[in-house]
Structure formats: C-alpha cells, structure tokens
Short mmCIF file of C-alpha atoms (C1' of nucleotides) in Angstrom, two decimals:
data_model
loop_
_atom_site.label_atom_id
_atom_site.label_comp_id
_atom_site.label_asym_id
_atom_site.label_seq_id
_atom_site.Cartn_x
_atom_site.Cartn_y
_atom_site.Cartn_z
CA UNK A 1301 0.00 0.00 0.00
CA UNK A 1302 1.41 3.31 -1.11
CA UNK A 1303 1.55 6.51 1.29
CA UNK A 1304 1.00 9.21 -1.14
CA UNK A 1305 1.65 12.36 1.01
CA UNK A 1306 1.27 15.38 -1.04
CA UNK A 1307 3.27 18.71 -0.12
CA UNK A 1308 3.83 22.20 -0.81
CA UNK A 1309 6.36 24.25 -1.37
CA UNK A 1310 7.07 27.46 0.19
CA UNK A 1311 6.30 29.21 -3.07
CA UNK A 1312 2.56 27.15 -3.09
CA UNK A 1313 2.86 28.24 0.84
CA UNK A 1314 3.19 31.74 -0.01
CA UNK A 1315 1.05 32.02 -2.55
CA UNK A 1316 -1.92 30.18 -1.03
CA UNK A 1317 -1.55 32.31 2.78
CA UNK A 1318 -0.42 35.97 1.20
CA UNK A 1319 2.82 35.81 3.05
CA UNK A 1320 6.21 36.31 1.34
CA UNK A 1321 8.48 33.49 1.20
CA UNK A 1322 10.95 34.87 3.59
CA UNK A 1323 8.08 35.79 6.81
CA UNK A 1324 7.65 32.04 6.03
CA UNK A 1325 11.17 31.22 6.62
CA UNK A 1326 11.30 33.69 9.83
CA UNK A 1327 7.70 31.61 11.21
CA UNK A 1328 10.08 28.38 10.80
CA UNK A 1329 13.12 29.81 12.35
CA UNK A 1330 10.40 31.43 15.22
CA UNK A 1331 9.54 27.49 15.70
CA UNK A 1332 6.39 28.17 14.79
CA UNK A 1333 6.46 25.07 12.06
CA UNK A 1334 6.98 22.23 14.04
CA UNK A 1335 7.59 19.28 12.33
CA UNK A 1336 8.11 20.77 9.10
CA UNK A 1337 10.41 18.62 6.66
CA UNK A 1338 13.14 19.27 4.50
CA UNK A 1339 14.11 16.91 1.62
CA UNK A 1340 17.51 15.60 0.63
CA UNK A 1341 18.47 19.08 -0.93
CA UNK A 1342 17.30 20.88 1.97
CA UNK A 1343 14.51 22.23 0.40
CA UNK A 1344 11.34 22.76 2.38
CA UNK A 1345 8.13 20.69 1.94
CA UNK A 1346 4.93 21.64 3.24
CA UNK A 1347 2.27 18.79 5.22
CA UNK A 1348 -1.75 19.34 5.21
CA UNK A 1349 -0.60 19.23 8.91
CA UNK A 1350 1.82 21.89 8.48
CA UNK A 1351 -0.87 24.48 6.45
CA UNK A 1352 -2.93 23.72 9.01
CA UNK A 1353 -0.45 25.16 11.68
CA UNK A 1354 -0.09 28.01 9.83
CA UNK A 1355 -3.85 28.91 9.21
CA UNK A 1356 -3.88 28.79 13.02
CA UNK A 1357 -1.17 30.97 12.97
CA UNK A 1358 -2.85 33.58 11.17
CA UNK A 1359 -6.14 33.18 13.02
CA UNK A 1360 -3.46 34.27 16.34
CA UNK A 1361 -1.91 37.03 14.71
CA UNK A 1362 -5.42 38.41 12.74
CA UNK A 1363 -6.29 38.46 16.90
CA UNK A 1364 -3.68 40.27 17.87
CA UNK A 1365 -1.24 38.00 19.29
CA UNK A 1366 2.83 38.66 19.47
CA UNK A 1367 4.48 35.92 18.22
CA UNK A 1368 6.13 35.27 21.00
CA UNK A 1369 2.91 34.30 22.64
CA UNK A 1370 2.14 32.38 19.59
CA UNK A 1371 5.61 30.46 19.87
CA UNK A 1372 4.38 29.67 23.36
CA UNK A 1373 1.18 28.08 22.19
CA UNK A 1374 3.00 25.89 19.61
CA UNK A 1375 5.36 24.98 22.63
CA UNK A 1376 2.33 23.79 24.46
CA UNK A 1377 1.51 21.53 21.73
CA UNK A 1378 4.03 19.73 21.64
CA UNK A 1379 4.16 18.70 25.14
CA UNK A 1380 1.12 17.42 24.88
CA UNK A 1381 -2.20 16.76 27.02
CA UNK A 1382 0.04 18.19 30.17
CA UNK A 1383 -0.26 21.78 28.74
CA UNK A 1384 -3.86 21.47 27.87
CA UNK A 1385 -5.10 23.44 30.53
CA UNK A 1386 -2.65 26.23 29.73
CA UNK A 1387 -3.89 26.00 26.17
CA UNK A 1388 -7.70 26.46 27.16
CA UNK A 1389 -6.70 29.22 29.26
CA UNK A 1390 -5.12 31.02 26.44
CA UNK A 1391 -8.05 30.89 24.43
CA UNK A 1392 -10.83 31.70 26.63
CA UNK A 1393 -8.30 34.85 27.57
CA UNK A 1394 -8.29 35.56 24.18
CA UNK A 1395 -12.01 35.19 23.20
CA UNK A 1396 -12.30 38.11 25.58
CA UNK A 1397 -9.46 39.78 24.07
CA UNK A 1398 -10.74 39.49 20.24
CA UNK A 1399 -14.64 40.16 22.02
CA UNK A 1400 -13.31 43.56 23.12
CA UNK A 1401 -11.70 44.35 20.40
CA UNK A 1402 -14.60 43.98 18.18
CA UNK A 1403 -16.32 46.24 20.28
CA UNK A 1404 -14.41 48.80 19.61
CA UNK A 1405 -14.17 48.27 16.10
CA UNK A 1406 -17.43 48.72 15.88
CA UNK A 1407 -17.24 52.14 17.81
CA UNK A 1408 -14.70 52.84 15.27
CA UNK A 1409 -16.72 52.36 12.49
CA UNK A 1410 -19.47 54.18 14.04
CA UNK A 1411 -17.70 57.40 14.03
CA UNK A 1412 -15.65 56.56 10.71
CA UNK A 1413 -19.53 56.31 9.02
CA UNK A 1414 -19.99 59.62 10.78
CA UNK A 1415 -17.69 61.57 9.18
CA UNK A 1416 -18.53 59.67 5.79
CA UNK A 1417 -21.33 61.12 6.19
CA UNK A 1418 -20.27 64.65 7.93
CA UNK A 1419 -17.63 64.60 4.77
CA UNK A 1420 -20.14 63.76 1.94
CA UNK A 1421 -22.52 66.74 2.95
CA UNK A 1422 -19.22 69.05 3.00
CA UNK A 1423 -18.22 67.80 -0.46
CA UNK A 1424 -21.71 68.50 -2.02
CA UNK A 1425 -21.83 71.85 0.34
CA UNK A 1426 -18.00 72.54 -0.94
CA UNK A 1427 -17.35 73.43 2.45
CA UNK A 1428 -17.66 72.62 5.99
CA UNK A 1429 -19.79 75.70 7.17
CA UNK A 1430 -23.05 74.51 7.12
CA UNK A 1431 -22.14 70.82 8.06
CA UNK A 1432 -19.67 71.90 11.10
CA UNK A 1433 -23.08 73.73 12.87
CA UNK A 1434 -25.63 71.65 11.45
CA UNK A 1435 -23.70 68.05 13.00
CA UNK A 1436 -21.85 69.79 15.87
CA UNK A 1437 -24.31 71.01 17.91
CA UNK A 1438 -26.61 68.58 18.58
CA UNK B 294 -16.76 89.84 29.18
CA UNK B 295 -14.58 86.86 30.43
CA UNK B 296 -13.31 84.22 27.83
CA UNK B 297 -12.84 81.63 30.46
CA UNK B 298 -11.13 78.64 28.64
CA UNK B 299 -10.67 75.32 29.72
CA UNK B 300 -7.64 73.76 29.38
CA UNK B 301 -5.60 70.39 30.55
CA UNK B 302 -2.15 69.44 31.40
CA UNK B 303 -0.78 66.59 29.52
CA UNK B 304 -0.90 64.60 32.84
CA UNK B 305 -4.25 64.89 32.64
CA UNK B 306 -4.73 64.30 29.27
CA UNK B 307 -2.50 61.24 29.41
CA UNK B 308 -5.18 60.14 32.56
CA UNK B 309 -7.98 60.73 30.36
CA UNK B 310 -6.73 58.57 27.08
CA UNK B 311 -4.82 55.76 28.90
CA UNK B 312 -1.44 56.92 26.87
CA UNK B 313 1.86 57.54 28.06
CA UNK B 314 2.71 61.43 28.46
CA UNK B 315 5.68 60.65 25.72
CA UNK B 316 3.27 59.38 23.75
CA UNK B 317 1.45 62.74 23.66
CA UNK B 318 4.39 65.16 23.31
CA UNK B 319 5.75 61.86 20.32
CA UNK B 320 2.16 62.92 18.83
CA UNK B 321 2.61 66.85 19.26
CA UNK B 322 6.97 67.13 17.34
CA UNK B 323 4.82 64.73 14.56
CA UNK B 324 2.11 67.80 14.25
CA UNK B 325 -0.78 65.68 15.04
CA UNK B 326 -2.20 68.29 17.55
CA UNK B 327 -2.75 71.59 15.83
CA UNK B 328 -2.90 74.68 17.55
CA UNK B 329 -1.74 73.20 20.38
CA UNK B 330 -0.64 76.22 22.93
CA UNK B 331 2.19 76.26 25.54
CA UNK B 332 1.82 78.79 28.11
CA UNK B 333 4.46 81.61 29.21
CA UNK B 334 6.62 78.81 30.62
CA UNK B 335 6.70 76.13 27.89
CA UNK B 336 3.86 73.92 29.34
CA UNK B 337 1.30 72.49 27.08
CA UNK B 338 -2.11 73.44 27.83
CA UNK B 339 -4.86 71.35 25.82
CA UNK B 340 -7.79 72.79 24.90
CA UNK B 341 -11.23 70.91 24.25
CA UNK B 342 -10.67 71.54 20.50
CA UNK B 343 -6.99 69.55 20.93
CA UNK B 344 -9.09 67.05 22.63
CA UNK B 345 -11.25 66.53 20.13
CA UNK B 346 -8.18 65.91 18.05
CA UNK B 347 -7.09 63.35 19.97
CA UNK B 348 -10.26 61.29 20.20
CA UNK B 349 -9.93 61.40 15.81
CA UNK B 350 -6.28 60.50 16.38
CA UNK B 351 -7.36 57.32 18.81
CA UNK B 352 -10.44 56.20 16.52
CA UNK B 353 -7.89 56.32 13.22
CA UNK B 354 -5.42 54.82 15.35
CA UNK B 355 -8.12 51.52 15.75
CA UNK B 356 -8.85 52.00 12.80
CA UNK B 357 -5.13 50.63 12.06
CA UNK B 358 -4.19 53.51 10.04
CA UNK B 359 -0.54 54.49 10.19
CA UNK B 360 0.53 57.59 12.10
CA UNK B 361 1.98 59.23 8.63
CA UNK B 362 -1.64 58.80 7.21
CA UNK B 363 -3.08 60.59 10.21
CA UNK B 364 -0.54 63.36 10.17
CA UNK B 365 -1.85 63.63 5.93
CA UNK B 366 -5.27 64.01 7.34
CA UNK B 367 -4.66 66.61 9.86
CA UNK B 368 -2.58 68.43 7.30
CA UNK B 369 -5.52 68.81 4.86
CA UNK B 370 -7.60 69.90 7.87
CA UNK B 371 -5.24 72.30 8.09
CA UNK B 372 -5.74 73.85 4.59
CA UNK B 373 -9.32 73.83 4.97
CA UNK B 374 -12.07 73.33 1.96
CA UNK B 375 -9.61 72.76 -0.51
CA UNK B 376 -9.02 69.58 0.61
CA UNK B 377 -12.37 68.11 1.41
CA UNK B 378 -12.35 65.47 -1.55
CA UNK B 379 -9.29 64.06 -0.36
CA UNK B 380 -10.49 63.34 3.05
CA UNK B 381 -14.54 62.46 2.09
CA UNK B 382 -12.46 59.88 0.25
CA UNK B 383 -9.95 58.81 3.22
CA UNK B 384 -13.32 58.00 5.17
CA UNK B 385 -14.64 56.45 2.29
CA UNK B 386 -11.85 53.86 1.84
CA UNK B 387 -11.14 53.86 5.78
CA UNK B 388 -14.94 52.56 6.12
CA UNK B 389 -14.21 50.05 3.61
CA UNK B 390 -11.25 48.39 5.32
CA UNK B 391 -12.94 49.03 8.68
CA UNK B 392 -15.54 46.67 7.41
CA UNK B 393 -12.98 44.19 6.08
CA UNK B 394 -11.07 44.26 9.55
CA UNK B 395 -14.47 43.70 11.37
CA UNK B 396 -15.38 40.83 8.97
CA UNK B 397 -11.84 39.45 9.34
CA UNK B 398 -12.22 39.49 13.29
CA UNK B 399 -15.47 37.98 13.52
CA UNK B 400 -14.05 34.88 11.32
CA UNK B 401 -10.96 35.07 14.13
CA UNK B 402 -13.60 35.12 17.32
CA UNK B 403 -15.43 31.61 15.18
CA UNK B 404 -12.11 30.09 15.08
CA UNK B 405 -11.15 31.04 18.86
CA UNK B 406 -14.78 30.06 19.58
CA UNK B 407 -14.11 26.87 18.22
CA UNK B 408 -10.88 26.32 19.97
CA UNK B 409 -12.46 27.00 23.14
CA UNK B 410 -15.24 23.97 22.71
CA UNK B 411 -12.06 21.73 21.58
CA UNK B 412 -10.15 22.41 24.78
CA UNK B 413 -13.00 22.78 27.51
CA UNK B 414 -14.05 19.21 26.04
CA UNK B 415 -10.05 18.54 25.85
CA UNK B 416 -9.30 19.37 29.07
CA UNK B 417 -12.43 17.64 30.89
CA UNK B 418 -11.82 14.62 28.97
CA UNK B 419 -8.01 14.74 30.36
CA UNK B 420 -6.44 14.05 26.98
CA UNK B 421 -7.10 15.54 23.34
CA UNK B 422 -7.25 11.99 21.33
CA UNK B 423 -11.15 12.00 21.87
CA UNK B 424 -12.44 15.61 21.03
CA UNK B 425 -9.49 15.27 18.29
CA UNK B 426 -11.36 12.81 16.52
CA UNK B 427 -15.07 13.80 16.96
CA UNK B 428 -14.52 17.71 16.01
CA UNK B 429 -11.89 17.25 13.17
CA UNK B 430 -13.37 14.02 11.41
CA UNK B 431 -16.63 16.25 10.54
"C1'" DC C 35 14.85 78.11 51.80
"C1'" DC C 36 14.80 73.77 50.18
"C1'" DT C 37 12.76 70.06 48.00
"C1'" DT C 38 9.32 67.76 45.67
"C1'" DT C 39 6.26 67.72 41.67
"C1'" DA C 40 5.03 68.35 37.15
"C1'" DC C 41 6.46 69.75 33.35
"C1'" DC C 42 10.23 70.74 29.36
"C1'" DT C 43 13.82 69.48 25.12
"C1'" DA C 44 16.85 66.78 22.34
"C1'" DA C 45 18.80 62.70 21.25
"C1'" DA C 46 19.57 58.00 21.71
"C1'" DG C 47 17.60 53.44 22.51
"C1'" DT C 48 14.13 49.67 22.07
"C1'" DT C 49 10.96 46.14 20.17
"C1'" DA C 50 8.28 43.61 16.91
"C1'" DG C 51 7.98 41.80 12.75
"C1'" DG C 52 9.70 41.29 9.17
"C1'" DT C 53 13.01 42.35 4.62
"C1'" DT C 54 17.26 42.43 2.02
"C1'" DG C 55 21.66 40.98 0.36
"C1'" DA C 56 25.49 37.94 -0.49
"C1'" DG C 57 26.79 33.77 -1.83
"C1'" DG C 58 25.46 28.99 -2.89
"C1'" DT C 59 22.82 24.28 -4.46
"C1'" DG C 60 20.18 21.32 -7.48
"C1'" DA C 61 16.83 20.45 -11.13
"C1'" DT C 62 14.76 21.63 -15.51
"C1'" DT C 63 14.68 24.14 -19.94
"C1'" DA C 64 17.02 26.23 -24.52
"C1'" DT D 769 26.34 22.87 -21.97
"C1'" DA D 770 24.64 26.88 -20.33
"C1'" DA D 771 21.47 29.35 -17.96
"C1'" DT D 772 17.31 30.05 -15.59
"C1'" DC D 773 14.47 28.90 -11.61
"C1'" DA D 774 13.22 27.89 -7.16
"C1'" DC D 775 14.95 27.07 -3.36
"C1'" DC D 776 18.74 27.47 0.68
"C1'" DT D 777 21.58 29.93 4.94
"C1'" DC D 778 23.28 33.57 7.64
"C1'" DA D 779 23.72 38.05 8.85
"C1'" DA D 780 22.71 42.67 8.37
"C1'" DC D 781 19.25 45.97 7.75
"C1'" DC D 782 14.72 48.40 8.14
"C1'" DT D 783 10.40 50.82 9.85
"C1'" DA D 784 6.88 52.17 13.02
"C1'" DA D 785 5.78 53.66 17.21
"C1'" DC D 786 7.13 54.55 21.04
"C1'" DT D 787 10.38 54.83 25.44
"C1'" DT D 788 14.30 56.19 27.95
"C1'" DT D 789 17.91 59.17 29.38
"C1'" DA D 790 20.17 63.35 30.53
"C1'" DG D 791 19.91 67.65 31.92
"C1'" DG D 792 16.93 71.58 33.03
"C1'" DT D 793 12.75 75.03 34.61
"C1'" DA D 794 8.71 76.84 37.46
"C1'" DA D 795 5.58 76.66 41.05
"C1'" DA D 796 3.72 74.77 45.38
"C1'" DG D 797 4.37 72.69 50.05
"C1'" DG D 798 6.93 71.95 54.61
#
DNA sequence: CCTTTACCTAAAGTTAGGTTGAGGTGATTA
DNA sequence: TAATCACCTCAACCTAACTTTAGGTAAAGG
C-alpha cells in the first residue's frame, strides 16, 4: 500500500496564505512550524498538517497576538495533554481579548460612518460651514 | 466679558486617554495636535478643541491607520475646503477596510470560539485523542 | 529656603515583525 | 552545456511607534 503524502512548497505556501516566502522562513526559524520537513536538498516541503499550523497561525496574529505568545502556544503543543489546561486558558483569555476588540471596532466604524457622512454633505456643500453647525451642535 | 477657557495638562490628558505622556508630546513634534498652545513657561495646555483631536487621532489609530496617514489628514484639515475630496475619500476607503477588519475578526472570534469547545471538552476529557477525533473528522 | 512635583527638550535606545543581500545548491529548460 | 528557476543559509538591515535618558525650569508645600 502506497503513502502518497502530497506537499507544498514554500512558493505554493506563499502564494496560497499571502505571506512572502521569507516571513515564512522567519515563522520556521520562530519554531512556529513544528515538524516541518526538509528533503535531501534541503529544500522545504509543506504537510496538510503543516498548512494547518499556519492557518492557526494567522487566526493568532489576525487576533492580535505577538508571536512570541504564539511560539508559546505551539510549545504547548508539543508537550502534549500536560499543557492542555494552559492551552484552554489562552483561548478563553483571548475570546475576551478578540470580544473587546470587536467592540471597539465597531465604535470605530461608528464614528468613521460619521464623518462619511459629515464629509459627503461638505463635499456636495463645498465646504464645511453649514455641516460643522448643522452636525456639531446637537 | 470673560473668555474663560478650559484647558488640561498633559498629565491629565495622558489620565484621560490611557497613553503615556511621551506618547502625547511623540504625537505633538509629529504635528498631530494643531494649535496646540504652551503657556508663558513652555507647558502644554490642551484645549477641548486639541481634545477633540485626539479622540480622531485614537479612533484612526483603531482603525489601524498608520501615524503618517493621520498626520496627511490633519494636514488637509489644516488647509481647509480645498481639501475636502481628499479626506470624504480617506473615510470612504477607511470605512471600507474598517468593514474588512471587522469581517476578518469575527471569522478570528469563530475560530477562537471553536478552539475553546475543543479544549474545555479537551481538558475535561483529560487528553485531546477524543475531542481530536469527533470535532476534526466532521 | 529647600525640596518635591510636574512639566520641558533633544537625542539615543528599544521592540516587533519582518526584509534584504550575499553567496550557494540542485533540477529543468534552450 | 549553459542558464534560468526555485529554493537554501546567515547576517545585516529596516520601519513604526514609542520609550528612555540626561539635563533643566517653574511653582507649590513643609
């Protein structure tokens, strides 16, 4: 019976995550990668179990994370169901964490649609006069 | 008549917006606070106006937008109705990334969401093998 | 009167997260 | 056979956004 593993390579990698090739490199170095192989040449070859690392990776950093902290995480993996409390721990932290921060993003976006707004009526006014008293004071 | 303005020291200021007060004066020598006034001495005293400021400065700065992009905006500010296309459209593309970022982050909470089912599960059951196999096979 | 407090400037230092450059290997294409 | 391509390492470099340090001023409190 044949083992037909099929891999990437850090161009496919790249490509497929929007990353360049060397902040792929640095994740490796980081020891963010475990477990990633090299072949004969040296040359880098990426597992479905390896992507999958690194979408997790992303889903970290797109919350915020250092990569230190991410490091950590990946550290905790590999020593297994020991860390596991550690690891659920760092999540529910972070729910909060990525929680907050979409509350505020949405604050953000309320006041970024309010001067959208504010910024239209000045365009069409060609200037701020009328807008300035008219959305200013009350 | 009195013109009794209020004003704040940057201690107080710094209170107010949880920053640092080198933060502040890092924010004045980049002209992000216009018409900022020093009294007799060389002490900053904010008015509500610099305030204001400083609220846009925070809400662009969640909105991830780059300090050099701010200082832009607050430059066209600064040359009045000339320059009202170029920041109707700043808001304009700044609500559109906004919008991305808060799509992007909602997609991040699923996945932390997610990973907080796997390891309460994980860490009651004492061991990942059986969550492993029930939440990743389907 | 002295000292503590809150501010000041200018310049150098720090950190995260990469990016760039020099020099090299091995496989495919002309 | 030559050259192009996609990869490699290691080390140096870069940028943004602050922070720290050194040395100094003005006013309020004991």
């Amino acid at each position: 019976m044949q083992e037909l593993a099929v891999t990437y390579s850090i161009g496919e990698v790249a490509e497929k995550f929007g990353l360049s090739i060397p902040t792929i490199r640095y994740y490796d170095k980081e020891g963010l990668i475990p477990n990633l192989q090299k072949n004969t040449a040296g040359v880098r070859r990426f597992s479905e179990d390896n992507i999958g690392t690194l979408k997790l990776i992303e889903c970290l950093k797109n919350a915020g994370m250092p990569i230190k902290d991410i490091k950590q995480f990946i550290q905790w993996t590999l020593l297994g169901d020991e860390t596991l409390d550690e690891r659920y721990q760092m999540f529910q932290e972070l729910r909060i964490s990525v929680q907050k921060q979409m509350k505020q993003m949405q604050e953000t976006l309320d006041t970024v649609n309010f001067k959208c707004a504010y910024y239209q009526k000045a365009t069409e006014d060609g200037t701020e006069k009328f807008v300035k008293d008219e959305m200013h004071l009350e």
